[in-house]
Amino acid sequence: MSSSGVPDPAASPSDASSPVRQDFIRQVVREDLASGKHSEIRTRFPPEPNGYLHIGHAKAICLDFGIAAEFGGRCNLRFDDTNPEKEDLAFVRAIEDDVRWLGFDWAELRHASDYFEVYYLAAEKLIRQGDAYVCDLTAEQVREYRGTLVEPGRDSPFRDRGVEENLDLFRRMRAGEFADGTRTLRAKIDMASGNMNLRDPALYRIKKVAHQNTGDAWPIYPMYDFAHALGDAVEGITHSLCTLEFEDHRPLYDWVVDRVDLAGTPELLAPLTARGLPNVAAKPRQIEFSRLNINYTVMSKRKLTQLVAEGLVDGWDDPRMYTLQGLRRRGYTPAALRLLVDRVGISKQNSVIDFSVLEGALRDDLDARAPRRMAVVDPLKLVLTNLPDGHAETLTFSNHPKDETQGTREVPFSRQLWIEREDFAEVPPKGWKRLIPGGEVRLRGAGIVRCDEVIKDDSGAIVELRGTLDPESRPGMDGANRKIKGTIHWVSAAHAVEAEVRLFDRLFTVEKPDDESTGKTYRDHLNPDSKRSVTGYVEPAAAAAAPEQAFQFERLGYFVADRYDHTTTRPVFNRSVTLRDTWAAGT
Ligand code: ATP
Ligand code: MG
C-alpha cells in the first residue's frame, strides 16, 4: 500500500514492470559499467534546504535515485547547505519526507556542511599551489573587474599576493578577524576566459551568520561551485546529474576537482575519517539535463515562497501549490509523479510540458487503482414515492470496474436520495440524457426512476423532486437491463455523510504566469476560481476513508481524503483532478 491508501502496483520505482529507460544519461552509465570505468554507480540528490521541493525536483529525484536503483548503485541525499541565512531545519525535514514519499531512500544522508573542514583544508591546498588568493576588492569592485561577455576582465590588484600572505589572511578570515564582505578567497584561473565562471570565481566569503547545522563554528562559507564539486568528490559520486544552467559551470567544477585532487591528497579527508564518515575519493563527472517546466505553473522556490508570504495561497501545502507537499495534499500520488517523469523523459532539450500531461499521469494512475464511490456535491432531494416510508436496503457495488481484486462494498439505498442538481433540467438543452419532468433516468445500480413532480419554494427555486421507481427495473428483475439513455449517481439521504468537498482547479489562468515581459506578474494571473468549498454528501464507505485515501467519485472526478482535516465523522475531500480535461481547447 502506498501512503495514498490505494494498492500501488507501481510502488517500487525499480519494479520489474518499469520500462527499460533509454535516455542519454542512462546510456553513459551503461557504457561506464560495461567498460569497467566504474564498478558501482553513485549519484546524489543535492537540494538546498531553503524552501520546499516542487514538482521540478521530482524529476531530479526520480533521475538520481532511479538510476542508482536501476543499476544497483547508491544515491545519497545531500543538503547543499552553504547559504546559512536562507536555510532552515524545517525545510530539511520536509525534504526528507518528500523524498521518502516519492518512494526513494538514500544510501547516506549528508550535508555539504559535514565537509566544511575538508573544504577549508582544500582551500589552503589551493593557496599553497598558487591556485587561490585572498582578494580585498568589494563586491562592487569585483563586478567592475570581471568584464563582460564581450570584454575580458582585469586582474585584481591582489592577485599576485604571496602564498604566505594569502595563507595568513585566509586563516584570519577563518578566525573571524574581518567583517562580512571585506575579503574573499578567489580561484586564480583566467580573467580573460570566455567563460565568465572562470574569471577568478570566489571560493569563500565572509559571513558571520549562524548555520542550521554548524551553528557559529564558521564565519566563512564556501561558494556553491567549490562546495558542490568537492562534495561530489568526497562522496565518490560517479555521475553528478544537474540541470542545464550548470553547463557553463562544468569547467569550474572540473577545475576544482582536478586542482584539489582529493584522491591524491588523502590527508584532506582526515577530518571525515576522524568523524567516522566513510568516504571514497573518485573523480565525478557532471552531466546536465533539461529542467522540468510545466505551463500554468510557477516553479521556483523563490516564487513559491512569495505566494505563501503574500497570502495568495494557504501555505506551502495548499493543494493548489506545485510543491510536493501541496501536490500530495491535492491527491497526487508518488506513482503519478514518477509516471509523469517517465513520460517527459530525460534530454538536454528545454521544453515546456503541457499541464494536461501532469493531470493525465494522475488520471491514469488513479483510474487503474482508485476504488469507486458515490458522492453528491450539489445535492437535490429525490423522493421515491412508491417506496414505503422506512424503506432501507443495501445494494452490492463492485469497488472497481476493471479490477475484481478490489472486491465489493455495500451501498445503502432508501426512499429519499440526494442526486446532483445538475442532473435535472426543467428545460433540457439539446442532447440532454439526464432527468427531466416526466422523463426517466437510471439510478446507478438501483433501477430506473421517472420524475413525476417538481417541488419549488416561493422564489421558484427547485427544492425537491418526486418520482416513481420502476419495480421491474430493480437489480435482478427482468427489466433491469431495459434501455435508457442516462445514468446518474446518488446517495441515500438517510445514510450519506455530510462532507466538505474542496473543488480545486489550476492556480493560474495563463500558460506562462511568470512571463513578466508584459509588465504583469504572476499575481495578475491568479485563477479566482481555483478553490471552492461546498457541502456535499458521500456514501458511508467513502466517509470511512483514512486520510490520503484516494477515490474516484463516480462521474465527478478523483478525490482524496484530506491529509490533515479529514475525519470519518467530518469528512473532507479534495478534488485531485476532474475525469476529463476541461481546459483543453474547445471544451
Ligand atoms: P529553484 O530554482 O526552484 O529554487 P534549485 O535548482 O535552486 O530550484 P536546488 O535545491 O538547488 O533547487 O535543487 C536540487 C536539485 O534539483 C538540483 O540538482 C537541481 O538541478 C534540481 N532541480 C531543480 N529544479 C528542477 C526542475 N525544474 N527540473 C529538474 N530538476 C530540477
Ligand atoms: Mg538553487
XYZ file of C-alpha atoms and ligand atoms in Angstrom:
619
model
C 0.000 0.000 0.000
C 1.182 3.484 -0.715
C 0.555 6.308 1.679
C -2.321 7.399 -0.525
C -4.147 4.349 0.740
C -4.724 2.607 -2.554
C -2.966 -0.516 -3.759
C 0.159 0.619 -5.508
C 1.481 -1.822 -8.077
C 3.981 0.822 -9.128
C 5.173 1.369 -5.559
C 8.675 0.235 -6.297
C 10.344 2.699 -8.637
C 12.566 -0.066 -9.951
C 9.940 -2.770 -10.187
C 10.094 -5.288 -12.969
C 7.159 -3.776 -14.833
C 9.015 -0.484 -15.347
C 10.097 0.121 -18.887
C 13.809 -0.034 -19.542
C 14.649 3.634 -19.718
C 16.917 4.638 -22.568
C 17.887 8.278 -22.121
C 21.365 9.626 -22.849
C 22.397 9.680 -19.189
C 21.499 6.043 -18.641
C 23.408 5.303 -21.835
C 26.532 6.891 -20.325
C 26.013 4.900 -17.143
C 25.654 1.645 -19.080
C 28.845 2.368 -21.005
C 30.768 3.255 -17.846
C 29.739 -0.007 -16.246
C 30.452 -2.034 -19.373
C 33.903 -0.509 -19.854
C 34.783 -1.075 -16.207
C 35.304 2.669 -15.629
C 33.073 2.275 -12.574
C 32.148 -0.887 -10.766
C 29.397 0.817 -8.790
C 27.276 3.811 -9.727
C 26.961 6.571 -7.177
C 24.639 9.518 -7.512
C 23.281 12.151 -5.161
C 20.303 14.432 -4.918
C 21.595 17.772 -3.619
C 18.783 20.161 -2.617
C 19.482 23.395 -0.867
C 17.273 23.440 2.256
C 15.977 26.941 1.505
C 12.400 26.013 0.625
C 10.116 23.126 -0.074
C 10.683 20.840 -3.022
C 8.497 21.374 -6.060
C 7.422 19.207 -8.916
C 10.574 20.071 -10.861
C 12.592 18.446 -8.125
C 10.607 15.255 -8.637
C 12.360 14.926 -11.989
C 15.798 15.229 -10.413
C 14.860 12.871 -7.568
C 13.498 10.227 -9.920
C 16.621 10.503 -12.045
C 19.216 10.486 -9.247
C 17.596 7.802 -7.122
C 16.145 5.947 -10.091
C 19.498 5.464 -11.803
C 21.105 4.240 -8.598
C 18.249 1.754 -8.093
C 18.186 0.536 -11.687
C 21.924 -0.096 -11.842
C 22.443 -1.483 -8.352
C 24.200 1.675 -7.200
C 23.817 4.103 -4.324
C 22.284 7.544 -4.102
C 22.920 9.972 -1.274
C 20.656 12.738 -0.125
C 22.952 15.712 0.359
C 21.775 19.003 1.720
C 23.702 21.703 -0.051
C 23.680 23.946 2.971
C 26.236 26.597 2.183
C 23.893 29.619 2.338
C 23.061 29.805 6.035
C 20.770 32.821 6.054
C 18.168 31.239 3.799
C 18.204 27.766 5.254
C 16.063 26.171 7.883
C 15.738 22.850 9.647
C 12.033 22.710 8.834
C 12.950 22.565 5.136
C 15.438 19.798 5.832
C 12.729 17.674 7.471
C 10.172 18.339 4.748
C 12.654 17.437 2.006
C 13.450 14.126 3.691
C 9.732 13.468 3.957
C 9.165 14.318 0.286
C 11.933 12.053 -0.992
C 10.604 9.107 1.008
C 7.066 9.846 -0.066
C 8.143 9.668 -3.701
C 9.268 6.139 -2.953
C 13.012 6.538 -2.559
C 15.501 6.100 0.204
C 19.049 7.320 0.409
C 22.197 5.312 0.944
C 23.505 8.067 3.193
C 22.251 11.380 4.432
C 24.936 14.029 4.112
C 25.295 17.777 4.353
C 27.733 19.952 2.488
C 28.378 21.324 5.968
C 29.677 17.887 7.025
C 32.618 18.702 4.801
C 33.365 22.267 5.902
C 36.667 21.160 7.407
C 37.637 19.326 4.200
C 36.712 22.351 2.111
C 38.835 24.516 4.315
C 41.866 22.267 4.003
C 41.292 22.051 0.247
C 41.273 25.849 0.053
C 44.598 26.032 1.902
C 45.974 23.484 -0.544
C 44.894 25.657 -3.479
C 46.570 28.653 -1.840
C 49.805 26.734 -1.373
C 49.693 25.652 -5.008
C 49.256 29.236 -6.107
C 45.747 28.426 -7.329
C 43.871 30.741 -4.955
C 44.341 34.150 -3.397
C 42.692 36.416 -0.878
C 41.164 39.419 -2.601
C 40.252 42.667 -0.841
C 38.057 44.103 -3.581
C 34.498 44.904 -2.572
C 31.655 43.058 -4.261
C 31.056 46.066 -6.460
C 34.704 46.303 -7.496
C 34.777 42.601 -8.237
C 31.891 43.152 -10.619
C 33.703 46.011 -12.342
C 36.866 43.959 -12.740
C 35.031 40.964 -14.090
C 34.447 42.436 -17.544
C 31.563 41.414 -19.759
C 30.705 38.747 -22.265
C 32.497 40.754 -24.950
C 35.291 42.262 -22.844
C 37.921 40.431 -20.844
C 38.132 41.118 -17.141
C 41.044 42.786 -15.363
C 43.288 41.163 -12.821
C 42.599 42.035 -9.228
C 45.423 44.112 -7.671
C 45.600 41.383 -5.008
C 46.019 38.552 -7.493
C 49.778 38.258 -7.018
C 49.861 38.119 -3.254
C 52.430 35.635 -1.997
C 51.469 32.259 -0.632
C 52.395 33.144 2.945
C 50.377 36.342 2.955
C 47.396 34.534 1.426
C 47.584 31.752 3.982
C 47.816 34.243 6.819
C 44.843 36.280 5.569
C 42.727 33.220 4.871
C 43.401 31.853 8.355
C 42.415 35.192 9.820
C 39.233 35.160 7.732
C 38.509 31.790 9.266
C 39.335 33.137 12.756
C 36.651 35.790 12.290
C 39.013 38.791 12.230
C 37.388 40.546 9.260
C 33.961 41.977 8.680
C 31.431 40.428 6.294
C 32.127 41.179 2.664
C 35.567 42.711 3.191
C 37.520 39.840 1.628
C 37.017 36.744 -0.455
C 39.140 33.807 -1.359
C 39.254 33.532 -5.134
C 40.428 30.871 -7.530
C 43.269 32.050 -9.735
C 42.172 30.878 -13.163
C 41.849 33.310 -16.066
C 40.378 36.819 -16.038
C 40.229 36.741 -19.845
C 38.369 33.469 -20.142
C 35.394 33.428 -22.473
C 33.577 31.594 -19.697
C 32.715 34.147 -17.018
C 32.648 31.403 -14.407
C 36.398 31.008 -14.832
C 37.256 34.666 -14.225
C 38.734 34.073 -10.789
C 35.498 32.977 -9.128
C 35.090 33.345 -5.383
C 35.626 30.173 -3.385
C 34.918 31.551 0.084
C 33.127 34.548 1.512
C 32.954 36.015 4.995
C 29.528 35.676 6.553
C 29.087 35.839 10.287
C 25.774 34.061 10.298
C 24.689 31.074 12.368
C 24.201 27.915 10.353
C 21.375 25.420 10.875
C 23.837 22.536 11.117
C 27.141 24.001 12.318
C 25.916 26.882 14.479
C 28.514 29.617 14.960
C 31.521 27.446 14.159
C 32.244 29.153 10.831
C 32.476 32.858 9.953
C 33.330 31.931 6.349
C 31.303 29.826 3.960
C 32.332 28.101 0.729
C 30.707 29.092 -2.561
C 28.392 26.705 -4.331
C 30.658 25.645 -7.210
C 33.560 24.886 -4.932
C 31.488 23.090 -2.306
C 29.416 21.155 -4.789
C 32.306 19.789 -6.805
C 34.218 18.762 -3.684
C 31.103 17.320 -2.054
C 30.662 15.075 -5.057
C 34.317 14.084 -4.976
C 34.258 13.339 -1.257
C 31.291 11.024 -1.645
C 32.765 9.218 -4.616
C 29.897 10.320 -6.816
C 30.400 8.828 -10.283
C 27.691 10.756 -12.154
C 26.761 14.168 -10.835
C 23.470 14.975 -12.531
C 22.234 18.534 -12.600
C 20.139 20.876 -14.670
C 21.332 22.701 -17.780
C 22.018 26.038 -16.141
C 25.136 24.431 -14.662
C 26.570 23.516 -18.056
C 28.757 26.652 -18.064
C 29.921 25.795 -14.577
C 31.268 22.418 -15.612
C 34.778 23.721 -16.467
C 34.983 25.222 -12.970
C 33.622 22.008 -11.458
C 36.352 20.041 -13.221
C 38.984 22.627 -12.291
C 38.117 22.327 -8.601
C 38.082 18.526 -8.674
C 41.408 18.368 -10.542
C 43.296 21.030 -8.617
C 42.216 19.816 -5.203
C 42.801 16.194 -6.223
C 41.302 14.535 -3.161
C 42.369 11.111 -4.346
C 45.990 12.191 -4.398
C 45.759 14.087 -1.103
C 44.214 11.719 1.446
C 45.215 13.992 4.337
C 42.446 16.378 3.254
C 39.957 13.684 4.194
C 41.342 13.264 7.711
C 38.578 15.343 9.345
C 35.985 12.948 7.873
C 37.849 9.806 8.779
C 38.087 11.094 12.335
C 34.302 11.550 12.416
C 33.735 8.091 11.035
C 32.169 9.322 7.802
C 33.175 6.802 5.183
C 34.451 8.432 2.044
C 35.704 7.494 -1.347
C 37.650 9.834 -3.470
C 36.687 9.234 -7.088
C 36.525 11.629 -9.956
C 32.926 12.647 -10.537
C 31.527 13.546 -13.941
C 28.915 16.267 -14.174
C 26.147 15.664 -16.723
C 23.393 18.194 -17.366
C 19.782 17.612 -18.356
C 16.911 19.979 -19.033
C 14.668 21.205 -16.254
C 11.074 20.176 -15.969
C 8.852 23.104 -16.907
C 5.071 22.871 -16.892
C 2.765 25.548 -18.215
C 0.189 27.203 -15.926
C 2.617 26.836 -13.021
C 5.408 28.747 -11.373
C 8.272 26.524 -10.432
C 10.964 28.156 -8.437
C 11.384 28.102 -4.721
C 11.584 31.869 -4.688
C 8.228 32.398 -6.381
C 6.527 29.651 -4.430
C 7.830 31.313 -1.261
C 6.368 34.628 -2.387
C 2.944 33.097 -2.976
C 2.930 31.893 0.610
C 4.424 35.075 2.069
C 1.894 37.268 0.287
C -1.012 35.147 1.440
C -2.034 34.304 -2.122
C -2.295 30.648 -1.127
C -2.951 28.987 2.215
C 0.587 27.811 2.884
C 3.259 25.547 1.493
C 0.965 22.588 1.388
C -2.010 24.383 -0.109
C -3.427 21.778 -2.514
C -3.081 24.295 -5.364
C 0.666 24.667 -4.841
C 3.210 22.976 -7.066
C 5.290 21.979 -4.087
C 5.460 18.240 -3.481
C 3.704 18.914 -0.176
C 0.903 20.717 -1.985
C 0.578 18.116 -4.719
C 0.464 15.389 -2.103
C -2.313 17.131 -0.254
C -4.148 17.626 -3.521
C -4.117 13.874 -4.037
C -1.216 13.451 -6.430
C 0.318 10.033 -5.873
C 4.007 9.167 -5.935
C 3.276 6.739 -8.767
C 1.624 9.515 -10.806
C 4.642 11.791 -10.409
C 7.030 9.006 -11.349
C 4.847 8.266 -14.353
C 4.986 11.942 -15.321
C 8.771 11.938 -15.135
C 8.933 8.777 -17.259
C 6.634 10.280 -19.854
C 8.556 13.538 -20.007
C 11.862 11.705 -20.363
C 15.413 12.949 -19.911
C 17.173 15.053 -22.519
C 19.110 18.247 -22.999
C 16.225 19.853 -24.851
C 14.476 22.631 -22.951
C 10.731 22.407 -23.300
C 7.515 23.271 -21.541
C 5.266 20.352 -20.725
C 1.545 20.894 -21.036
C -0.319 20.837 -17.750
C -2.564 18.127 -19.158
C 0.401 15.736 -19.123
C 0.637 16.172 -15.361
C -3.092 15.688 -14.892
C -3.113 12.811 -17.357
C -0.497 10.946 -15.347
C -2.635 11.303 -12.232
C -5.794 10.193 -14.024
C -4.064 7.151 -15.457
C -2.675 6.124 -12.110
C -5.932 6.654 -10.230
C -8.096 5.170 -12.948
C -6.185 1.932 -12.529
C -6.116 1.921 -8.750
C -8.612 4.177 -7.013
C -11.761 2.491 -5.693
C -15.044 3.919 -6.936
C -17.518 5.622 -4.624
C -20.619 7.776 -4.976
C -20.799 11.331 -3.720
C -23.084 14.265 -4.467
C -21.542 17.725 -4.358
C -24.565 19.867 -5.248
C -27.415 17.992 -3.634
C -31.036 17.951 -4.765
C -33.514 15.723 -2.919
C -35.281 12.986 -4.882
C -38.136 11.153 -3.116
C -39.189 7.769 -4.492
C -42.865 7.949 -3.635
C -43.680 4.334 -4.414
C -41.315 3.048 -1.736
C -42.641 2.818 1.835
C -41.516 5.461 4.310
C -38.910 3.497 6.256
C -37.677 1.556 3.250
C -33.999 0.654 3.501
C -31.905 -1.905 1.663
C -28.292 -2.435 0.795
C -27.041 -2.876 -2.707
C -23.756 -4.512 -3.566
C -21.421 -2.484 -5.756
C -18.073 -3.503 -7.155
C -15.252 -1.256 -5.979
C -13.535 -1.109 -9.327
C -14.953 -1.915 -12.748
C -11.647 -3.161 -14.147
C -10.138 -4.723 -11.060
C -12.088 -7.529 -9.420
C -9.466 -7.974 -6.734
C -10.753 -4.762 -5.164
C -13.931 -6.622 -4.190
C -17.323 -5.152 -3.430
C -18.999 -2.908 -0.903
C -22.487 -2.373 0.460
C -24.273 0.806 -0.562
C -27.409 1.766 1.383
C -30.483 2.662 -0.649
C -33.697 4.168 0.658
C -36.758 6.229 -0.186
C -35.028 9.604 -0.126
C -31.932 10.195 -2.180
C -29.575 13.025 -2.923
C -28.856 13.464 -6.600
C -26.731 16.061 -8.341
C -28.659 19.263 -9.026
C -27.119 19.451 -12.471
C -28.527 16.030 -13.338
C -32.006 17.534 -13.546
C -33.253 20.101 -16.055
C -36.747 21.509 -16.302
C -35.953 22.770 -19.755
C -33.290 20.435 -21.100
C -30.733 21.591 -23.629
C -30.376 19.605 -26.847
C -28.940 16.145 -26.418
C -29.777 16.004 -22.695
C -29.761 12.447 -21.359
C -30.429 13.024 -17.700
C -33.599 13.650 -15.709
C -36.450 15.932 -16.893
C -40.038 16.334 -15.697
C -41.896 13.208 -16.815
C -38.659 11.642 -18.060
C -36.728 8.597 -16.957
C -33.138 8.031 -15.920
C -31.226 5.113 -14.429
C -30.143 5.468 -10.823
C -26.781 3.820 -10.935
C -27.121 0.201 -9.711
C -30.619 0.726 -8.289
C -33.202 0.910 -11.071
C -35.000 3.370 -13.309
C -36.813 6.389 -11.913
C -39.439 8.577 -13.565
C -39.741 12.176 -12.396
C -43.397 12.874 -11.563
C -43.290 16.146 -9.705
C -41.032 19.168 -9.219
C -41.443 20.974 -5.874
C -40.424 24.627 -5.696
C -40.198 27.190 -2.940
C -41.813 30.624 -3.003
C -38.970 32.065 -5.012
C -39.403 29.427 -7.667
C -36.235 27.527 -6.795
C -36.432 23.762 -7.115
C -36.214 22.163 -3.684
C -37.266 18.580 -4.284
C -38.172 16.059 -6.964
C -40.661 13.277 -6.559
C -40.603 10.196 -8.701
C -41.525 6.570 -9.133
C -39.002 3.746 -9.139
C -39.911 1.157 -11.757
C -40.093 -2.104 -9.744
C -39.373 -4.148 -12.858
C -36.077 -2.312 -13.360
C -34.611 -3.211 -9.965
C -31.385 -5.255 -9.834
C -32.108 -8.902 -10.627
C -35.505 -8.164 -12.213
C -36.365 -8.880 -15.841
C -36.415 -5.194 -16.721
C -33.094 -4.419 -15.064
C -31.388 -4.020 -18.413
C -34.153 -2.015 -20.038
C -32.501 0.507 -22.323
C -32.463 4.039 -21.046
C -30.313 6.959 -22.180
C -28.836 8.329 -18.986
C -27.400 7.015 -15.731
C -26.872 9.262 -12.734
C -25.258 8.727 -9.344
C -26.963 9.196 -5.993
C -26.570 8.656 -2.275
C -29.186 7.648 0.289
C -30.165 10.785 2.213
C -30.681 8.853 5.448
C -27.278 7.160 5.270
C -24.986 9.543 3.459
C -22.474 11.522 5.488
C -22.241 15.268 5.101
C -18.812 16.198 3.784
C -16.798 19.269 2.980
C -15.740 18.967 -0.618
C -12.964 21.248 -1.806
C -13.041 21.802 -5.519
C -9.631 22.881 -6.676
C -8.563 23.989 -10.078
C -5.403 25.371 -11.636
C -3.890 28.254 -9.700
C -3.120 30.313 -12.802
C -5.216 31.154 -15.831
C -2.394 31.677 -18.312
C 0.245 29.387 -19.705
C 3.210 31.478 -18.606
C 2.213 33.083 -15.320
C 5.737 34.318 -14.653
C 6.316 35.912 -18.029
C 6.956 39.483 -16.910
C 7.605 40.865 -20.391
C 4.007 42.084 -20.491
C 4.600 44.222 -17.404
C 2.421 41.870 -15.395
C 3.446 39.374 -12.756
C 2.015 36.014 -11.795
C -0.100 37.827 -9.211
C -2.144 39.216 -12.097
C -2.893 35.754 -13.419
C -4.293 34.004 -10.377
C -7.380 31.939 -11.141
C -10.178 33.398 -8.967
C -11.982 30.053 -9.103
C -9.034 27.911 -8.101
C -10.660 26.982 -4.798
C -14.288 26.442 -3.930
C -15.600 24.649 -0.890
C -19.051 23.055 -0.934
C -21.076 20.844 1.363
C -21.970 17.549 -0.203
C -22.902 14.026 0.796
C -20.816 10.903 0.442
C -21.782 7.260 0.815
C -20.715 5.711 4.153
C -17.884 3.726 2.561
C -16.303 6.990 1.399
C -16.689 8.724 4.749
C -14.872 5.788 6.370
C -11.720 6.602 4.378
C -8.368 7.105 6.023
C -6.661 10.455 5.392
C -4.915 10.483 1.994
C -7.084 7.688 0.623
C -7.989 8.322 -2.993
C -11.278 7.542 -4.724
C -12.986 8.099 -7.975
C -16.294 9.724 -7.089
C -18.317 8.422 -9.985
C -18.955 10.964 -12.712
C -17.256 13.724 -10.651
C -13.544 13.087 -10.659
C -10.761 11.809 -8.457
C -10.812 12.910 -4.841
C -8.623 12.354 -1.833
C -9.475 12.439 1.866
C -7.637 15.486 3.142
C -4.353 14.591 4.779
C -4.943 16.854 7.779
C -8.618 17.791 8.081
C -10.498 14.617 7.161
C -12.153 12.520 9.861
C -14.721 9.771 9.438
C -17.322 11.851 11.246
C -16.433 15.073 9.466
C -15.154 14.005 6.078
C -13.148 16.435 3.973
C -12.336 15.576 0.375
C -10.123 17.415 -2.076
C -10.747 17.156 -5.763
C -7.439 15.995 -7.186
C -8.390 16.092 -10.839
C -11.534 16.012 -12.941
C -12.346 12.959 -15.032
C -11.613 14.784 -18.253
C -9.511 17.736 -19.237
C -11.894 20.682 -19.100
C -9.155 23.128 -20.106
C -8.396 21.583 -23.469
C -9.316 23.827 -26.382
C -12.908 23.581 -27.474
C -14.462 22.202 -24.326
P 14.761 26.571 -7.624
O 15.374 27.296 -8.773
O 13.350 26.202 -7.827
O 14.975 27.231 -6.309
P 17.015 24.973 -7.340
O 17.605 24.408 -8.567
O 17.658 26.156 -6.742
O 15.490 25.178 -7.575
P 18.040 23.046 -5.546
O 17.625 22.753 -4.173
O 19.354 23.687 -5.738
O 16.897 23.900 -6.213
O 17.911 21.780 -6.484
C 18.226 20.453 -6.153
C 18.315 19.691 -7.434
O 17.067 19.718 -8.119
C 19.328 20.293 -8.383
O 20.122 19.252 -8.900
C 18.503 20.956 -9.443
O 19.160 20.956 -10.664
C 17.243 20.082 -9.454
N 16.088 20.822 -9.965
C 15.585 21.977 -9.500
N 14.552 22.402 -10.253
C 14.392 21.477 -11.230
C 13.488 21.346 -12.335
N 12.546 22.253 -12.589
N 13.620 20.252 -13.125
C 14.559 19.329 -12.871
N 15.423 19.395 -11.854
C 15.362 20.458 -11.034
Mg 19.422 26.569 -6.054
